[in-house]
XYZ file of N, CA and C in Angstrom:
552
model
N 3.255 58.810 1.367
C 3.209 58.608 -0.285
C 2.786 60.067 -1.228
N 3.746 58.914 -2.152
C 3.422 59.940 -3.901
C 2.697 58.911 -4.911
N 1.817 60.194 -4.632
C 0.501 59.360 -5.439
C 0.325 59.682 -6.908
N 1.482 60.569 -7.737
C 1.777 60.023 -9.193
C 3.174 59.877 -8.658
N 3.706 58.714 -9.130
C 4.710 58.004 -9.584
C 5.220 58.284 -10.484
N 4.590 57.586 -11.412
C 5.081 57.359 -12.865
C 4.398 58.405 -13.887
N 2.834 57.827 -13.802
C 1.959 58.343 -14.497
C 1.548 59.972 -14.590
N 1.478 61.070 -16.015
C 1.911 62.577 -15.880
C 0.853 62.634 -16.773
N -0.478 63.091 -16.769
C -0.927 63.711 -18.055
C -0.477 64.655 -18.349
N -0.598 64.454 -20.311
C 0.548 64.817 -21.237
C 1.248 64.646 -21.872
N 1.778 62.979 -21.614
C 3.062 61.850 -21.758
C 2.071 60.906 -21.614
N 3.314 59.742 -22.015
C 2.390 58.447 -22.600
C 2.062 57.746 -21.198
N 0.862 57.183 -21.488
C 0.112 56.691 -20.775
C 1.176 54.772 -20.107
N 1.983 55.053 -18.838
C 2.639 53.884 -18.745
C 1.853 52.632 -18.866
N 2.783 51.925 -20.086
C 2.304 50.651 -20.361
C 2.140 49.459 -19.243
N 1.240 48.424 -19.987
C 0.297 47.440 -19.219
C 0.320 45.985 -19.851
N 0.571 45.096 -18.809
C -0.050 43.339 -19.752
C -0.497 43.211 -18.357
N -1.599 42.804 -18.702
C -2.157 42.128 -17.555
C -3.623 41.305 -17.969
N -3.764 39.954 -16.973
C -5.121 38.845 -17.652
C -6.090 39.706 -17.085
N -6.931 38.859 -18.014
C -8.411 39.775 -18.109
C -9.693 38.908 -18.488
N -10.542 39.265 -18.134
C -11.868 38.175 -18.104
C -12.805 38.750 -19.786
N -11.194 38.902 -20.664
C -12.156 39.737 -21.552
C -12.966 37.871 -22.201
N -11.839 36.315 -22.327
C -12.577 35.553 -22.379
C -13.179 34.875 -20.877
N -14.259 34.929 -20.692
C -14.489 34.383 -18.422
C -14.356 33.011 -18.683
N -14.692 32.308 -20.046
C -14.223 30.793 -19.983
C -13.193 29.891 -19.424
N -12.013 30.475 -20.189
C -10.655 30.289 -19.938
C -9.553 31.154 -19.327
N -10.179 32.433 -19.749
C -9.204 33.245 -18.605
C -8.036 33.230 -19.042
N -7.897 33.173 -20.614
C -6.888 33.247 -20.947
C -5.911 34.556 -21.919
N -6.685 35.478 -21.654
C -6.556 36.058 -22.477
C -5.661 37.289 -21.863
N -4.559 38.134 -22.200
C -4.027 38.857 -21.520
C -5.202 40.373 -22.301
N -4.357 41.367 -21.770
C -4.875 42.784 -21.828
C -3.578 43.593 -22.066
N -3.477 44.252 -23.180
C -2.577 45.332 -23.173
C -2.729 46.449 -23.382
N -1.965 47.815 -23.089
C -2.402 49.188 -23.696
C -2.466 49.238 -25.000
N -1.611 48.223 -25.908
C -2.334 48.335 -26.977
C -2.991 47.948 -27.656
N -3.310 47.107 -27.255
C -4.987 46.788 -27.515
C -6.407 47.654 -27.147
N -5.520 48.650 -26.889
C -6.448 49.992 -27.018
C -6.444 50.987 -27.989
N -4.830 51.430 -28.776
C -4.308 52.393 -29.504
C -5.697 52.656 -30.774
N -5.727 53.447 -31.110
C -6.330 53.858 -32.002
C -8.571 54.346 -31.330
N -8.209 54.393 -30.118
C -9.587 54.667 -29.708
C -9.521 55.123 -27.729
N -10.448 56.277 -27.509
C -9.918 56.583 -26.124
C -10.167 54.833 -25.671
N -9.632 55.697 -23.367
C -9.630 54.250 -22.528
C -9.978 54.884 -21.748
N -10.572 54.532 -20.818
C -11.810 54.918 -19.547
C -10.658 53.723 -18.676
N -9.912 53.726 -17.869
C -9.012 52.845 -17.207
C -9.203 53.143 -15.460
N -9.471 52.651 -14.921
C -10.051 52.828 -13.493
C -9.582 51.543 -12.789
N -9.462 51.826 -11.484
C -8.340 51.431 -10.625
C -9.966 50.711 -9.045
N -10.153 49.956 -8.670
C -10.551 49.935 -7.306
C -9.889 48.872 -6.234
N -10.540 49.024 -5.360
C -9.358 48.048 -3.733
C -9.815 46.774 -4.215
N -10.914 46.213 -4.508
C -11.203 44.744 -4.559
C -12.486 44.508 -4.827
N -13.042 42.763 -5.275
C -14.027 42.862 -5.701
C -14.612 42.459 -4.474
N -16.044 42.383 -4.340
C -16.877 41.756 -3.437
C -17.163 42.767 -2.076
N -16.724 44.270 -3.005
C -16.541 44.712 -1.752
C -18.001 45.735 -1.669
N -17.892 47.238 -1.096
C -19.413 47.955 -1.141
C -19.554 48.569 -2.137
N -19.024 49.828 -2.532
C -18.702 51.020 -3.243
C -18.703 50.566 -5.109
N -17.015 49.234 -4.862
C -16.852 48.951 -6.020
C -17.991 48.473 -7.206
N -19.121 47.573 -6.828
C -19.982 47.314 -7.200
C -20.985 48.389 -8.049
N -21.121 49.952 -7.156
C -21.854 50.479 -7.249
C -21.075 51.344 -8.345
N -19.938 51.387 -8.697
C -19.819 52.107 -10.126
C -18.815 51.030 -11.277
N -18.980 50.030 -11.247
C -18.535 49.238 -11.983
C -20.325 48.996 -12.504
N -21.281 48.945 -11.898
C -22.430 48.899 -12.733
C -23.121 49.935 -13.359
N -22.563 51.384 -12.690
C -23.039 52.142 -13.034
C -22.081 52.929 -14.356
N -21.091 51.712 -14.337
C -20.271 52.552 -15.809
C -20.380 51.365 -16.707
N -21.164 50.460 -16.458
C -21.456 49.264 -17.526
C -22.947 49.968 -18.491
N -23.587 50.080 -17.079
C -24.986 50.385 -17.586
C -25.099 51.791 -19.051
N -24.077 52.584 -18.684
C -23.620 53.686 -19.637
C -22.808 53.861 -20.802
N -21.866 51.809 -21.018
C -21.508 51.415 -21.431
C -21.276 51.716 -23.303
N -22.996 51.997 -23.778
C -23.171 52.338 -25.523
C -22.558 53.744 -25.235
N -23.119 54.794 -24.255
C -22.652 56.086 -24.806
C -20.764 56.312 -24.794
N -20.502 55.383 -24.215
C -18.747 55.384 -24.203
C -18.410 54.762 -25.418
N -19.193 53.924 -25.741
C -19.066 53.059 -26.917
C -18.923 54.249 -28.214
N -20.358 54.899 -27.671
C -20.580 55.693 -29.153
C -19.673 57.585 -29.522
N -18.681 57.699 -28.283
C -17.239 58.430 -28.227
C -16.298 57.435 -28.627
N -16.184 56.183 -29.026
C -14.936 55.443 -29.801
C -13.868 55.399 -28.442
N -14.872 54.515 -26.957
C -13.909 54.803 -25.922
C -14.393 53.111 -25.428
N -13.868 52.731 -24.855
C -13.327 51.221 -24.265
C -13.581 51.689 -22.706
N -13.642 50.644 -21.837
C -13.754 50.748 -20.962
C -12.923 49.633 -19.945
N -11.583 49.878 -19.039
C -11.075 48.754 -18.256
C -11.339 48.722 -16.737
N -11.280 47.651 -16.537
C -11.552 47.473 -14.820
C -10.230 47.159 -14.316
N -9.630 47.497 -13.174
C -8.311 46.670 -12.473
C -8.372 46.498 -10.906
N -8.190 45.572 -10.662
C -8.119 45.635 -9.010
C -6.906 44.662 -8.814
N -6.159 44.449 -7.837
C -5.544 43.284 -7.395
C -5.942 41.878 -7.163
N -7.197 41.619 -7.291
C -7.552 40.589 -6.698
C -6.989 39.736 -8.099
N -7.554 38.155 -8.126
C -6.835 36.845 -9.119
C -8.476 37.298 -10.089
N -7.829 36.497 -10.907
C -8.549 36.541 -12.181
C -9.700 35.805 -12.010
N -9.380 34.661 -11.169
C -10.431 34.046 -10.895
C -11.115 34.201 -9.659
N -11.358 35.723 -8.983
C -11.377 35.988 -8.205
C -12.393 37.087 -8.846
N -12.045 37.609 -9.940
C -12.489 38.058 -10.836
C -14.336 37.726 -11.552
N -13.579 36.089 -11.927
C -14.709 35.017 -12.641
C -15.790 34.838 -11.874
N -15.584 34.887 -10.395
C -16.301 34.567 -9.511
C -17.565 35.352 -8.965
N -16.572 37.331 -9.056
C -17.148 38.668 -8.620
C -18.309 38.224 -10.205
N -18.037 38.250 -11.688
C -19.094 38.323 -12.695
C -19.933 37.148 -12.633
N -19.569 36.584 -11.788
C -20.515 35.239 -12.245
C -21.903 35.054 -10.887
N -21.031 36.273 -9.913
C -22.605 36.027 -9.029
C -23.535 37.061 -9.301
N -24.482 36.488 -8.689
C -25.939 37.523 -9.493
C -25.795 39.188 -8.592
N -26.113 39.926 -9.270
C -26.071 41.443 -8.726
C -26.811 41.501 -6.861
N -27.569 41.415 -6.735
C -28.515 40.796 -5.747
C -27.832 40.287 -4.805
N -26.876 39.900 -5.116
C -25.619 38.992 -4.501
C -24.696 40.053 -3.968
N -24.343 40.963 -4.426
C -23.196 41.718 -4.498
C -22.317 41.771 -5.514
N -23.268 40.839 -6.627
C -21.980 40.789 -8.049
C -22.465 41.516 -8.628
N -21.623 41.082 -9.994
C -21.693 42.154 -11.171
C -21.419 41.373 -12.129
N -22.349 40.157 -12.413
C -22.543 39.801 -13.265
C -23.658 40.753 -15.255
N -22.752 40.485 -16.095
C -23.417 40.872 -17.147
C -22.956 41.961 -17.303
N -21.842 42.707 -16.520
C -21.102 44.229 -16.772
C -20.526 43.804 -18.706
N -20.593 44.888 -18.877
C -20.008 44.828 -20.428
C -18.435 45.292 -20.854
N -17.777 45.279 -19.952
C -16.215 44.849 -20.204
C -15.622 44.810 -19.259
N -13.965 44.475 -20.496
C -13.865 43.137 -18.870
C -12.605 43.880 -17.621
N -12.172 42.642 -16.189
C -11.984 43.534 -15.930
C -10.068 42.580 -15.643
N -8.982 43.391 -15.060
C -7.957 42.458 -15.701
C -7.385 42.936 -13.974
N -6.422 41.995 -14.004
C -6.097 41.794 -12.410
C -4.413 42.119 -12.345
N -4.781 42.586 -11.482
C -2.831 43.802 -10.983
C -1.911 43.325 -9.396
N -2.180 41.447 -9.566
C -2.061 40.959 -8.187
C -0.262 41.704 -7.508
N 0.816 41.860 -8.682
C 1.570 42.693 -8.073
C 1.820 43.726 -8.139
N 0.933 44.448 -8.349
C 0.451 46.253 -7.910
C 1.562 46.871 -8.901
N 1.961 45.843 -10.100
C 2.855 47.130 -10.532
C 2.372 47.758 -11.243
N 1.588 47.660 -12.389
C 0.676 48.404 -12.667
C 0.066 49.695 -12.213
N -0.645 49.438 -10.942
C -1.439 50.419 -9.496
C -0.231 51.952 -9.428
N 0.752 50.556 -9.247
C 2.210 51.608 -8.904
C 2.636 52.823 -10.109
N 2.343 51.840 -11.331
C 2.748 53.006 -12.038
C 1.960 53.956 -12.645
N 0.761 53.619 -12.053
C -0.772 54.702 -12.215
C -0.570 55.556 -10.846
N 0.391 55.081 -9.996
C 0.649 55.992 -9.037
C -0.768 55.777 -7.778
N -1.185 54.793 -7.354
C -2.542 54.576 -6.791
C -2.391 53.857 -6.041
N -1.179 52.799 -5.907
C -1.266 52.068 -5.005
C -0.957 52.404 -3.791
N -1.558 52.381 -3.074
C -1.462 52.377 -1.324
C -0.514 51.065 -0.617
N 0.747 51.072 -0.321
C 1.817 50.249 -0.269
C 1.429 49.232 1.260
N 1.346 50.594 2.381
C 1.285 49.647 3.356
C -0.877 49.240 3.343
N -1.397 49.284 2.706
C -2.831 48.222 2.163
C -2.554 47.399 1.428
N -1.948 47.206 0.355
C -1.744 46.267 -0.522
C -2.726 46.720 -1.887
N -3.373 47.342 -2.154
C -4.612 47.657 -2.222
C -4.330 49.263 -3.267
N -4.874 49.436 -4.413
C -5.075 50.860 -5.091
C -6.399 51.586 -4.359
N -5.991 53.158 -4.719
C -6.968 53.686 -4.633
C -7.432 53.887 -5.498
N -8.890 54.686 -5.484
C -9.961 54.548 -6.397
C -9.835 55.721 -7.951
N -8.746 55.330 -8.482
C -8.104 56.350 -10.051
C -8.613 56.160 -11.012
N -8.934 57.188 -11.315
C -9.507 56.863 -13.163
C -8.901 57.576 -14.123
N -8.423 56.957 -15.131
C -7.891 57.604 -15.926
C -8.265 57.605 -17.452
N -8.355 58.589 -18.182
C -8.191 58.641 -19.876
C -7.396 59.010 -20.498
N -6.907 58.338 -21.527
C -6.266 57.431 -22.601
C -6.502 57.844 -23.767
N -5.690 58.763 -24.873
C -6.081 59.383 -25.931
C -6.256 57.846 -26.550
N -6.633 58.068 -28.156
C -6.284 56.792 -29.088
C -4.549 56.720 -29.796
N -3.803 57.597 -29.303
C -2.178 57.594 -29.184
C -1.319 57.304 -28.054
N -2.115 56.435 -27.180
C -2.085 56.260 -25.890
C -1.106 57.158 -25.108
N -1.689 58.820 -24.471
C -1.454 59.190 -24.198
C -2.496 60.185 -23.076
N -2.014 59.758 -21.923
C -2.625 60.313 -20.884
C -3.668 61.698 -20.479
N -4.707 61.739 -20.947
C -5.375 63.150 -21.065
C -5.690 63.538 -19.382
N -6.070 62.642 -18.711
C -6.966 62.892 -17.107
C -6.884 62.487 -15.869
N -6.758 62.484 -15.486
C -5.997 61.691 -13.793
C -7.201 62.110 -12.573
N -7.834 61.635 -12.388
C -8.692 61.879 -10.691
C -8.217 60.973 -10.099
N -8.026 60.805 -8.679
C -7.886 59.615 -7.633
C -8.847 60.292 -6.361
N -9.965 59.021 -5.659
C -10.619 59.493 -4.976
C -9.961 58.099 -3.865
N -10.469 58.672 -2.843
C -10.129 57.693 -1.588
C -10.876 56.055 -1.096
N -10.961 55.642 -0.824
C -12.024 54.530 -0.744
C -13.131 54.616 -0.249
N -13.485 55.169 0.111
C -14.602 55.041 0.297
C -15.990 56.534 -0.544
N -15.670 56.286 -1.306
C -16.024 57.747 -2.446
C -16.203 57.131 -3.885
N -17.211 56.991 -4.282
C -16.822 56.541 -5.802
C -17.111 57.500 -6.863
N -16.998 57.334 -8.366
C -17.004 58.243 -9.098
C -18.458 58.473 -10.095
N -18.495 59.131 -10.247
C -19.648 59.401 -10.898
C -19.244 59.574 -12.906
N -20.278 59.209 -12.776
C -20.408 58.344 -14.525
C -20.555 59.576 -15.015
N -21.616 60.372 -14.450
C -21.451 61.773 -15.566
C -20.352 62.512 -15.823
N -19.576 62.706 -14.704
C -18.506 63.782 -14.555
C -17.164 62.952 -15.501
N -17.450 61.338 -15.600
C -16.312 60.805 -16.356
C -16.977 61.023 -18.012
N -17.906 60.849 -18.108
C -18.119 61.241 -19.748
C -18.513 62.695 -20.320
N -18.499 63.441 -19.083
C -18.438 65.318 -19.642
C -17.333 65.162 -19.904
N -16.227 64.917 -18.924
C -14.683 65.315 -18.908
C -14.108 64.267 -20.250
N -14.688 63.159 -20.633
C -13.830 63.203 -22.018
C -14.870 63.786 -23.101
N -15.731 63.492 -23.086
C -16.893 64.506 -24.368
C -16.021 66.207 -24.478
N -15.566 66.829 -23.323
C -15.086 67.874 -23.532
C -13.746 67.823 -23.737
N -12.351 66.916 -23.446
C -11.495 66.528 -24.372
C -11.486 65.746 -25.819
N -12.522 65.185 -26.413
C -12.637 64.912 -27.437
C -13.005 65.992 -28.412
N -13.986 67.130 -28.252
C -13.952 68.958 -28.585
C -13.353 69.147 -28.467
N -11.949 69.077 -28.066
C -10.774 70.019 -28.428
C -10.814 71.551 -27.891
N -11.368 71.890 -27.090
C -10.978 73.498 -27.015
C -11.184 73.625 -25.890
N -11.517 74.977 -25.345
C -10.791 75.259 -23.672
C -12.882 74.997 -23.366
N -13.114 74.540 -22.076
C -14.304 73.983 -21.874
C -14.410 74.550 -20.197
N -15.136 75.668 -20.146
C -15.172 76.023 -18.718
C -16.015 74.887 -17.318
N -15.949 75.369 -16.185
C -16.009 74.655 -15.864
C -17.702 73.755 -15.103
N -18.393 74.783 -15.848
C -20.320 74.218 -16.260
C -19.942 73.996 -17.594
N -18.995 73.376 -18.422
C -19.168 73.265 -19.945
C -20.154 71.888 -19.807
N -20.980 71.517 -20.610
C -21.891 70.357 -20.825
C -21.954 69.787 -22.459
N -21.701 68.854 -23.206
C -22.409 68.105 -24.143
C -22.746 69.701 -24.921
N -22.173 69.911 -25.759
C -23.174 70.903 -27.068
C -23.186 72.757 -26.810
N -22.608 72.841 -25.345
C -22.459 73.785 -24.821
C -21.282 74.502 -25.845
N -21.137 75.836 -26.507
C -20.177 76.426 -26.886
C -18.692 76.650 -26.077
N -17.668 76.786 -26.448
C -16.439 76.421 -26.174
C -15.841 77.897 -25.843
N -15.319 78.306 -25.041
C -14.770 79.187 -24.257
C -13.613 79.797 -25.841
N -13.097 81.501 -25.365
C -12.638 82.024 -26.403
C -11.094 82.372 -25.753
N -10.517 82.529 -26.570
C -9.409 82.467 -25.905
C -8.634 83.580 -26.443
């Protein structure tokens, strides 16, 4: 299995058009990469709605959404589930393994084309690995990380990397927002 089929850091992010939960009542809004031009985008893939690890990640991202917004960054979650499954999950209370009240949309990739373009699709399973991509305001892919199915992603690390990218300098392994940049 090739993990990075088409998405390459430093190159334009693969284009996408998907149905989304932007309008939960009608489910008639699509989301495209162009919708995020002029701002940063955290694009993340997850295997399926109503799973065990996925809500922990999605709720953690949603709980810190204001921090992303302060960094001119939006968030979009993607899975192969139908737009109707997304709506059901979004309307399910958190204590019942739902994600009611999250602050960003989910998009549906039932044909797996977007997951394949970003190199996260596991064809024999029919769903994506936990890929997370940071795309800059010009549509250039600046960061990519792929986790297996069992391990959730750290919002602290996503925010640290995002701020390091926006700082525009050399950042060491232990760099934290507000720290000095390395001198080359």
